Amino acid sequence: MNLVHVKVWGPLACFTRPELKVERVTYDVMTPSAAHNLLKAIFWKPEFDYQITEIHVLNPIEYVSITRNEIKDRQTPRQSYIAASERRTQRTTLALKDVAYVIKARIHLESHATAPVQKYTGMFMDRVERGRNFHSPYLGLREFHAYFTRPTGSERPIDVTRDLGMMLLRLNYQEDERGPFTFTRHGSDGARTVKGRAVPEYFGAHLDNGILRVPGHDHVR
C-alpha cells in the first residue's frame, strides 16, 4: 500500500492567505501545501513525493492575534545584508490556536526510483512512531513548531461544514532560464541545480464534517 497518515498538533499555526500581503491572515484550516511540507520534514527522499488526500480537523477553529517586531524587507541575492535596527516594523498575524489534524497522503514513486513503494511507507511510519524527523516540522510558520504521532484511530473530526474558498494546493516549481531563483532537480543522473519559478496552484476548498478532501492535480486552477 502507498498510504500514510500522521496526527499533528501544536499551540499555534498560521497558513497564510496569499492575497493579503502586509498583515498575515491564516486560512481556517491547514492547507495541502503546508501538510506536504510537514510530511517532508518528517521523512524525505528524492525517489518519491507525497500527494495529500485528506486533512481531518480535530479541534475547534479558533483564532488569536499576535503582534510582533519584523523586518520590512526580504533578503535577496543582491541584498544579503539588512540592517534590522533600521528596517524594523510591527506587524500583526491572525493565527490559529490549539490546532490538531490527521493528515492522510499517498506516496508516489518518481521515475528514477528503484525500491518498491512499501519500503518508503514503512520508513515513514517507523519515523513517526519513533518521533524522528528530517528537520523540525512546523505549522505554516517555522516558529510554530508541530508535534506528531501515529493516529490511534479514535480521532474524530469536528462537526463543521463550510466553504473555504480558493485555497493554495501547492507551488509547482518549473524550470525557466529567466526565472528569479535556483532550485534542485533530482533524476536518474542525480541532483542538478536549475533556474526557475514557482507557479501557485489553487482549488476550491470545502470542509465537509471536519474533513478537507484534496483533489488531484488535474482539478487545480
Short mmCIF file of N, CA and C in Angstrom, two decimals, residues 38-174:
data_model
loop_
_atom_site.label_atom_id
_atom_site.label_comp_id
_atom_site.label_asym_id
_atom_site.label_seq_id
_atom_site.Cartn_x
_atom_site.Cartn_y
_atom_site.Cartn_z
N LEU A 38 5.11 19.54 5.82
CA LEU A 38 5.26 18.91 7.12
C LEU A 38 5.67 17.43 6.97
N LEU A 39 5.05 16.73 6.02
CA LEU A 39 5.43 15.33 5.80
C LEU A 39 6.87 15.22 5.33
N LYS A 40 7.30 16.15 4.47
CA LYS A 40 8.68 16.13 4.01
C LYS A 40 9.65 16.43 5.14
N ALA A 41 9.21 17.19 6.14
CA ALA A 41 10.06 17.45 7.30
C ALA A 41 10.28 16.18 8.12
N ILE A 42 9.29 15.30 8.13
CA ILE A 42 9.42 14.04 8.87
C ILE A 42 10.29 13.05 8.09
N PHE A 43 10.03 12.90 6.80
CA PHE A 43 10.79 11.93 6.00
C PHE A 43 10.79 12.37 4.55
N TRP A 44 11.98 12.44 3.96
CA TRP A 44 12.08 12.87 2.57
C TRP A 44 13.17 12.10 1.86
N LYS A 45 12.88 11.69 0.63
CA LYS A 45 13.84 11.10 -0.28
C LYS A 45 13.51 11.60 -1.69
N PRO A 46 14.52 11.82 -2.54
CA PRO A 46 14.22 12.29 -3.90
C PRO A 46 13.52 11.26 -4.77
N GLU A 47 13.43 10.00 -4.29
CA GLU A 47 12.80 8.95 -5.09
C GLU A 47 11.28 8.96 -5.04
N PHE A 48 10.67 9.81 -4.21
CA PHE A 48 9.20 9.81 -4.13
C PHE A 48 8.69 11.19 -3.75
N ASP A 49 7.38 11.34 -3.87
CA ASP A 49 6.72 12.58 -3.44
C ASP A 49 5.40 12.22 -2.78
N TYR A 50 4.87 13.15 -1.99
CA TYR A 50 3.59 12.95 -1.31
C TYR A 50 2.46 13.63 -2.08
N GLN A 51 1.30 12.99 -2.12
CA GLN A 51 0.07 13.64 -2.58
C GLN A 51 -0.92 13.60 -1.42
N ILE A 52 -1.23 14.77 -0.89
CA ILE A 52 -2.17 14.86 0.23
C ILE A 52 -3.57 14.51 -0.27
N THR A 53 -4.28 13.65 0.44
CA THR A 53 -5.63 13.25 0.03
C THR A 53 -6.71 13.81 0.96
N GLU A 54 -6.45 13.83 2.28
CA GLU A 54 -7.43 14.34 3.24
C GLU A 54 -6.71 15.00 4.41
N ILE A 55 -7.35 16.03 4.97
CA ILE A 55 -6.91 16.65 6.22
C ILE A 55 -8.11 16.69 7.15
N HIS A 56 -8.02 16.00 8.28
CA HIS A 56 -9.10 15.95 9.26
C HIS A 56 -8.82 17.00 10.34
N VAL A 57 -9.78 17.88 10.57
CA VAL A 57 -9.65 18.92 11.59
C VAL A 57 -10.22 18.37 12.89
N LEU A 58 -9.38 18.27 13.92
CA LEU A 58 -9.79 17.62 15.17
C LEU A 58 -10.24 18.59 16.24
N ASN A 59 -9.70 19.81 16.25
CA ASN A 59 -10.03 20.79 17.29
C ASN A 59 -10.88 21.91 16.73
N PRO A 60 -11.69 22.58 17.57
CA PRO A 60 -12.47 23.73 17.10
C PRO A 60 -11.57 24.80 16.48
N ILE A 61 -12.08 25.48 15.46
CA ILE A 61 -11.31 26.51 14.75
C ILE A 61 -11.38 27.80 15.55
N GLU A 62 -10.27 28.18 16.17
CA GLU A 62 -10.20 29.38 17.00
C GLU A 62 -8.98 30.20 16.59
N TYR A 63 -9.12 31.53 16.73
CA TYR A 63 -8.08 32.44 16.25
C TYR A 63 -7.44 33.19 17.42
N VAL A 64 -6.23 33.69 17.15
CA VAL A 64 -5.55 34.55 18.10
C VAL A 64 -4.75 35.58 17.30
N SER A 65 -4.74 36.82 17.77
CA SER A 65 -4.00 37.89 17.10
C SER A 65 -2.66 38.10 17.81
N ILE A 66 -1.59 38.12 17.03
CA ILE A 66 -0.24 38.25 17.57
C ILE A 66 0.45 39.43 16.88
N THR A 67 1.00 40.35 17.67
CA THR A 67 1.77 41.48 17.14
C THR A 67 3.24 41.26 17.44
N ARG A 68 4.07 41.38 16.39
CA ARG A 68 5.50 41.11 16.56
C ARG A 68 6.32 42.16 15.80
N ASN A 69 7.57 42.31 16.24
CA ASN A 69 8.53 43.13 15.50
C ASN A 69 9.11 42.30 14.37
N GLU A 70 9.03 42.83 13.15
CA GLU A 70 9.56 42.14 11.98
C GLU A 70 10.39 43.10 11.16
N ILE A 71 11.00 42.58 10.09
CA ILE A 71 11.81 43.37 9.17
C ILE A 71 10.98 43.67 7.92
N LYS A 72 11.06 44.93 7.44
CA LYS A 72 10.26 45.33 6.29
C LYS A 72 10.67 44.63 5.01
N ASP A 73 11.97 44.37 4.85
CA ASP A 73 12.49 43.87 3.58
C ASP A 73 12.86 42.39 3.67
N ARG A 74 12.93 41.76 2.52
CA ARG A 74 13.40 40.38 2.43
C ARG A 74 14.82 40.36 1.90
N GLN A 75 15.58 39.34 2.32
CA GLN A 75 16.90 39.14 1.75
C GLN A 75 16.77 38.66 0.31
N THR A 76 17.65 39.16 -0.55
CA THR A 76 17.71 38.75 -1.95
C THR A 76 19.17 38.50 -2.30
N PRO A 77 19.44 37.84 -3.44
CA PRO A 77 20.84 37.66 -3.85
C PRO A 77 21.59 38.98 -3.99
N ARG A 78 20.88 40.05 -4.34
CA ARG A 78 21.54 41.35 -4.48
C ARG A 78 21.64 42.10 -3.16
N GLN A 79 20.79 41.75 -2.21
CA GLN A 79 20.77 42.44 -0.91
C GLN A 79 20.75 41.38 0.19
N SER A 80 21.93 40.85 0.50
CA SER A 80 22.02 39.80 1.51
C SER A 80 22.10 40.36 2.92
N TYR A 81 22.51 41.65 3.06
CA TYR A 81 22.61 42.26 4.38
C TYR A 81 21.48 43.26 4.57
N ILE A 82 20.79 43.17 5.70
CA ILE A 82 19.74 44.11 6.06
C ILE A 82 20.00 44.60 7.48
N ALA A 83 20.03 45.90 7.66
CA ALA A 83 20.21 46.48 8.99
C ALA A 83 18.89 46.39 9.74
N ALA A 84 18.76 45.41 10.62
CA ALA A 84 17.49 45.15 11.29
C ALA A 84 17.01 46.35 12.09
N SER A 85 17.93 47.05 12.75
CA SER A 85 17.53 48.17 13.59
C SER A 85 16.93 49.31 12.79
N GLU A 86 17.28 49.39 11.49
CA GLU A 86 16.78 50.48 10.65
C GLU A 86 15.51 50.10 9.89
N ARG A 87 15.23 48.80 9.75
CA ARG A 87 14.12 48.36 8.93
C ARG A 87 13.06 47.62 9.73
N ARG A 88 13.05 47.82 11.04
CA ARG A 88 12.11 47.11 11.90
C ARG A 88 10.72 47.76 11.82
N THR A 89 9.69 46.91 11.88
CA THR A 89 8.31 47.39 11.90
C THR A 89 7.44 46.41 12.67
N GLN A 90 6.31 46.88 13.16
CA GLN A 90 5.37 46.00 13.86
C GLN A 90 4.30 45.50 12.89
N ARG A 91 4.07 44.18 12.93
CA ARG A 91 3.03 43.59 12.09
C ARG A 91 2.20 42.62 12.90
N THR A 92 0.95 42.50 12.50
CA THR A 92 0.01 41.64 13.21
C THR A 92 -0.26 40.38 12.41
N THR A 93 -0.30 39.25 13.09
CA THR A 93 -0.62 37.96 12.49
C THR A 93 -1.90 37.43 13.11
N LEU A 94 -2.88 37.11 12.28
CA LEU A 94 -4.09 36.42 12.75
C LEU A 94 -3.85 34.93 12.55
N ALA A 95 -3.60 34.23 13.66
CA ALA A 95 -3.21 32.82 13.62
C ALA A 95 -4.31 31.94 14.20
N LEU A 96 -4.12 30.64 14.09
CA LEU A 96 -4.98 29.65 14.72
C LEU A 96 -4.34 29.19 16.02
N LYS A 97 -5.16 28.84 17.01
CA LYS A 97 -4.60 28.36 18.27
C LYS A 97 -5.14 26.96 18.59
N ASP A 98 -4.29 26.19 19.27
CA ASP A 98 -4.65 24.84 19.73
C ASP A 98 -5.19 23.99 18.58
N VAL A 99 -4.37 23.79 17.57
CA VAL A 99 -4.79 23.04 16.39
C VAL A 99 -4.37 21.57 16.50
N ALA A 100 -5.12 20.72 15.83
CA ALA A 100 -4.77 19.30 15.72
C ALA A 100 -5.40 18.76 14.43
N TYR A 101 -4.63 17.98 13.70
CA TYR A 101 -5.09 17.44 12.42
C TYR A 101 -4.61 16.00 12.26
N VAL A 102 -5.33 15.25 11.46
CA VAL A 102 -4.82 13.99 10.92
C VAL A 102 -4.62 14.20 9.42
N ILE A 103 -3.40 13.99 8.97
CA ILE A 103 -3.06 14.15 7.55
C ILE A 103 -2.99 12.77 6.91
N LYS A 104 -3.70 12.61 5.79
CA LYS A 104 -3.63 11.37 5.02
C LYS A 104 -3.05 11.68 3.65
N ALA A 105 -2.17 10.80 3.17
CA ALA A 105 -1.49 11.06 1.91
C ALA A 105 -1.11 9.76 1.22
N ARG A 106 -0.85 9.87 -0.08
CA ARG A 106 -0.30 8.77 -0.87
C ARG A 106 1.16 9.08 -1.19
N ILE A 107 1.97 8.04 -1.23
CA ILE A 107 3.35 8.17 -1.69
C ILE A 107 3.41 7.74 -3.15
N HIS A 108 3.89 8.64 -4.01
CA HIS A 108 4.04 8.35 -5.44
C HIS A 108 5.52 8.27 -5.78
N LEU A 109 5.92 7.17 -6.39
CA LEU A 109 7.32 7.00 -6.76
C LEU A 109 7.65 7.84 -7.99
N GLU A 110 8.85 8.42 -7.98
CA GLU A 110 9.36 9.11 -9.15
C GLU A 110 9.90 8.08 -10.15
N SER A 111 10.12 8.52 -11.38
CA SER A 111 10.52 7.58 -12.44
C SER A 111 11.89 6.96 -12.18
N HIS A 112 12.74 7.63 -11.39
CA HIS A 112 14.08 7.11 -11.15
C HIS A 112 14.15 6.26 -9.88
N ALA A 113 13.02 6.02 -9.21
CA ALA A 113 13.02 5.19 -8.00
C ALA A 113 13.31 3.73 -8.36
N THR A 114 14.05 3.05 -7.50
CA THR A 114 14.39 1.64 -7.73
C THR A 114 13.78 0.71 -6.68
N ALA A 115 13.43 1.24 -5.51
CA ALA A 115 12.85 0.42 -4.44
C ALA A 115 11.32 0.44 -4.53
N PRO A 116 10.63 -0.57 -4.02
CA PRO A 116 9.16 -0.58 -4.03
C PRO A 116 8.59 0.46 -3.07
N VAL A 117 7.36 0.88 -3.32
CA VAL A 117 6.75 1.93 -2.51
C VAL A 117 6.59 1.50 -1.06
N GLN A 118 6.41 0.19 -0.82
CA GLN A 118 6.24 -0.29 0.55
C GLN A 118 7.45 0.04 1.43
N LYS A 119 8.63 0.11 0.83
CA LYS A 119 9.82 0.46 1.60
C LYS A 119 9.68 1.86 2.20
N TYR A 120 9.18 2.81 1.40
CA TYR A 120 9.11 4.19 1.86
C TYR A 120 7.93 4.41 2.81
N THR A 121 6.81 3.75 2.57
CA THR A 121 5.70 3.88 3.53
C THR A 121 6.11 3.30 4.88
N GLY A 122 6.82 2.18 4.88
CA GLY A 122 7.29 1.60 6.13
C GLY A 122 8.27 2.50 6.85
N MET A 123 9.18 3.11 6.10
CA MET A 123 10.17 4.01 6.70
C MET A 123 9.49 5.25 7.28
N PHE A 124 8.47 5.76 6.58
CA PHE A 124 7.75 6.93 7.09
C PHE A 124 7.07 6.61 8.41
N MET A 125 6.29 5.53 8.46
CA MET A 125 5.56 5.21 9.67
C MET A 125 6.51 4.85 10.82
N ASP A 126 7.66 4.26 10.50
CA ASP A 126 8.64 3.97 11.54
C ASP A 126 9.18 5.25 12.16
N ARG A 127 9.42 6.26 11.33
CA ARG A 127 9.92 7.54 11.85
C ARG A 127 8.85 8.23 12.68
N VAL A 128 7.60 8.13 12.25
CA VAL A 128 6.50 8.72 13.03
C VAL A 128 6.43 8.08 14.42
N GLU A 129 6.51 6.77 14.48
CA GLU A 129 6.41 6.08 15.76
C GLU A 129 7.60 6.39 16.67
N ARG A 130 8.76 6.60 16.09
CA ARG A 130 9.96 6.89 16.87
C ARG A 130 10.12 8.38 17.18
N GLY A 131 9.27 9.23 16.55
CA GLY A 131 9.38 10.67 16.77
C GLY A 131 10.59 11.29 16.11
N ARG A 132 11.06 10.69 15.02
CA ARG A 132 12.23 11.20 14.32
C ARG A 132 11.80 12.05 13.13
N ASN A 133 12.65 13.01 12.76
CA ASN A 133 12.31 13.88 11.64
C ASN A 133 13.57 14.27 10.86
N PHE A 134 13.35 14.66 9.60
CA PHE A 134 14.43 15.11 8.72
C PHE A 134 14.88 16.50 9.13
N HIS A 135 13.93 17.39 9.37
CA HIS A 135 14.18 18.68 10.04
C HIS A 135 12.92 19.04 10.82
N SER A 136 13.00 20.05 11.65
CA SER A 136 11.91 20.36 12.58
C SER A 136 10.62 20.70 11.84
N PRO A 137 9.54 19.93 12.02
CA PRO A 137 8.27 20.23 11.34
C PRO A 137 7.58 21.43 11.97
N TYR A 138 6.81 22.15 11.17
CA TYR A 138 6.15 23.36 11.67
C TYR A 138 4.77 23.50 11.04
N LEU A 139 3.97 24.37 11.67
CA LEU A 139 2.57 24.57 11.27
C LEU A 139 2.43 25.91 10.56
N GLY A 140 2.89 25.97 9.32
CA GLY A 140 2.76 27.17 8.50
C GLY A 140 3.94 28.10 8.59
N LEU A 141 4.34 28.48 9.80
CA LEU A 141 5.50 29.33 10.04
C LEU A 141 6.52 28.55 10.86
N ARG A 142 7.79 28.77 10.58
CA ARG A 142 8.84 27.96 11.23
C ARG A 142 8.85 28.09 12.74
N GLU A 143 8.40 29.24 13.25
CA GLU A 143 8.39 29.42 14.70
C GLU A 143 7.21 28.71 15.38
N PHE A 144 6.28 28.17 14.59
CA PHE A 144 5.13 27.45 15.15
C PHE A 144 5.40 25.94 15.02
N HIS A 145 6.06 25.40 16.02
CA HIS A 145 6.52 24.00 15.99
C HIS A 145 5.33 23.04 15.98
N ALA A 146 5.50 21.93 15.24
CA ALA A 146 4.47 20.89 15.16
C ALA A 146 4.94 19.64 15.90
N TYR A 147 4.05 19.05 16.68
CA TYR A 147 4.27 17.75 17.30
C TYR A 147 3.54 16.70 16.45
N PHE A 148 4.04 15.47 16.46
CA PHE A 148 3.39 14.46 15.62
C PHE A 148 3.49 13.08 16.27
N THR A 149 2.52 12.23 15.91
CA THR A 149 2.48 10.86 16.38
C THR A 149 1.63 10.04 15.42
N ARG A 150 1.61 8.74 15.63
CA ARG A 150 0.75 7.87 14.83
C ARG A 150 -0.69 7.99 15.33
N PRO A 151 -1.66 8.15 14.44
CA PRO A 151 -3.06 8.20 14.88
C PRO A 151 -3.47 6.90 15.55
N THR A 152 -4.34 7.01 16.55
CA THR A 152 -4.83 5.82 17.25
C THR A 152 -6.03 5.20 16.56
N GLY A 153 -6.70 5.98 15.71
CA GLY A 153 -7.94 5.52 15.08
C GLY A 153 -9.17 6.01 15.81
N SER A 154 -8.98 6.58 17.00
CA SER A 154 -10.11 7.11 17.77
C SER A 154 -10.36 8.58 17.50
N GLU A 155 -9.49 9.23 16.71
CA GLU A 155 -9.65 10.66 16.43
C GLU A 155 -10.93 10.91 15.61
N ARG A 156 -11.65 11.95 15.97
CA ARG A 156 -12.89 12.30 15.28
C ARG A 156 -12.82 13.75 14.82
N PRO A 157 -13.11 14.02 13.54
CA PRO A 157 -13.11 15.40 13.07
C PRO A 157 -14.28 16.19 13.66
N ILE A 158 -14.13 17.51 13.68
CA ILE A 158 -15.16 18.37 14.23
C ILE A 158 -16.39 18.35 13.33
N ASP A 159 -17.54 18.66 13.90
CA ASP A 159 -18.81 18.66 13.16
C ASP A 159 -19.03 20.04 12.55
N VAL A 160 -18.22 20.39 11.56
CA VAL A 160 -18.30 21.69 10.90
C VAL A 160 -18.24 21.47 9.39
N THR A 161 -19.18 22.10 8.68
CA THR A 161 -19.19 22.09 7.22
C THR A 161 -19.25 23.53 6.75
N ARG A 162 -18.29 23.91 5.91
CA ARG A 162 -18.27 25.29 5.41
C ARG A 162 -17.41 25.36 4.14
N ASP A 163 -17.72 26.39 3.33
CA ASP A 163 -16.91 26.67 2.15
C ASP A 163 -15.68 27.45 2.59
N LEU A 164 -14.51 27.04 2.11
CA LEU A 164 -13.25 27.68 2.49
C LEU A 164 -12.69 28.57 1.39
N GLY A 165 -13.38 28.65 0.25
CA GLY A 165 -12.90 29.49 -0.84
C GLY A 165 -11.74 28.85 -1.59
N MET A 166 -11.06 29.66 -2.39
CA MET A 166 -9.90 29.17 -3.14
C MET A 166 -8.72 29.01 -2.18
N MET A 167 -8.11 27.85 -2.20
CA MET A 167 -7.02 27.53 -1.27
C MET A 167 -5.79 27.07 -2.05
N LEU A 168 -4.63 27.42 -1.53
CA LEU A 168 -3.38 27.00 -2.15
C LEU A 168 -3.22 25.49 -2.05
N LEU A 169 -3.04 24.84 -3.19
CA LEU A 169 -2.78 23.40 -3.23
C LEU A 169 -1.29 23.11 -3.13
N ARG A 170 -0.52 23.78 -3.97
CA ARG A 170 0.92 23.57 -3.96
C ARG A 170 1.59 24.65 -4.80
N LEU A 171 2.91 24.73 -4.68
CA LEU A 171 3.73 25.55 -5.57
C LEU A 171 4.39 24.61 -6.58
N ASN A 172 4.11 24.83 -7.84
CA ASN A 172 4.64 24.00 -8.91
C ASN A 172 5.95 24.63 -9.41
N TYR A 173 7.08 24.00 -9.07
CA TYR A 173 8.38 24.54 -9.45
C TYR A 173 8.70 24.14 -10.89
N GLN A 174 8.85 25.16 -11.74
CA GLN A 174 9.07 24.94 -13.17
C GLN A 174 10.42 25.51 -13.59
#
